[in-house]
Structures are given as structure tokens and as C-alpha cells.
Coordinates of C-alpha atoms in Angstrom, one line a residue:
M1 CA 89.8 54.2 6.6
A2 CA 93.0 52.9 5.2
R3 CA 93.0 50.5 2.3
A4 CA 95.3 47.5 1.9
R5 CA 95.4 48.1 -1.9
A6 CA 94.7 51.3 -3.9
P7 CA 92.2 51.0 -6.8
Q8 CA 94.0 50.2 -10.1
A9 CA 93.1 50.7 -13.7
G10 CA 90.8 47.9 -14.9
D11 CA 89.4 47.1 -11.5
Y12 CA 85.8 45.8 -11.6
W13 CA 84.1 44.2 -8.6
A14 CA 81.0 42.1 -8.7
G15 CA 80.0 43.8 -5.4
C16 CA 81.3 45.3 -2.2
D17 CA 82.2 41.9 -0.7
S18 CA 84.7 41.3 -3.5
A19 CA 86.1 44.8 -3.2
R20 CA 86.6 44.4 0.5
S21 CA 88.2 41.0 0.1
A22 CA 90.7 42.6 -2.3
G23 CA 91.4 45.3 0.2
T24 CA 90.4 48.1 -2.1
A25 CA 87.3 49.4 -0.3
P26 CA 86.1 52.1 0.2
I27 CA 86.1 53.2 -3.4
Y28 CA 85.6 56.9 -4.2
R29 CA 83.8 58.4 -7.2
G30 CA 86.3 58.8 -10.0
E31 CA 88.5 55.9 -8.9
P32 CA 88.8 52.6 -10.9
G33 CA 86.2 50.1 -9.8
Y34 CA 83.7 52.7 -8.5
R35 CA 80.1 52.1 -9.6
V36 CA 77.0 54.0 -8.5
E37 CA 75.3 50.6 -8.0
M38 CA 77.8 49.9 -5.1
D39 CA 77.2 53.3 -3.5
G40 CA 74.0 52.7 -1.5
D41 CA 73.6 56.3 -0.2
R42 CA 74.9 58.0 -3.4
D43 CA 77.5 60.1 -1.5
G44 CA 80.4 59.2 -3.8
I45 CA 81.8 56.5 -1.6
A46 CA 81.1 52.9 -2.6
C47 CA 81.6 50.0 -0.2
E48 CA 82.0 52.3 2.8
P49 CA 81.8 50.8 6.3
Y50 CA 78.2 50.4 7.5
H51 CA 77.6 52.0 10.9
G52 CA 73.8 51.7 11.1
N53 CA 71.7 49.7 13.4

């Protein structure tokens, strides 16, 4: 999935809706703005697209 904006130093998002609105989702572990609280399945990718039922 291509991002409209790469994560930048100092990024902090209240949640995935904010990160998606900024065009910086998904966010990978180790990148600015990543928080485990935003990584629902704990796979190292926060705010990834949901493909469930």
C-alpha cells in the first residue's frame, strides 16, 4: 500500500483515523508515529487496511 506522506520525526497520531487522514498509514514498527496501541494484531504494522468480515 502506497502512502501519500512518509512518517516524519515528531509524528504522533491520536489514532488510525488521524494517521490515515494525514496519508501516513500504514505505519511500521520503528517509524515515527508507530505505537503498539494502534497495531491491533501486533504484527508490527499499525493502521493497516482491514480486510476482515
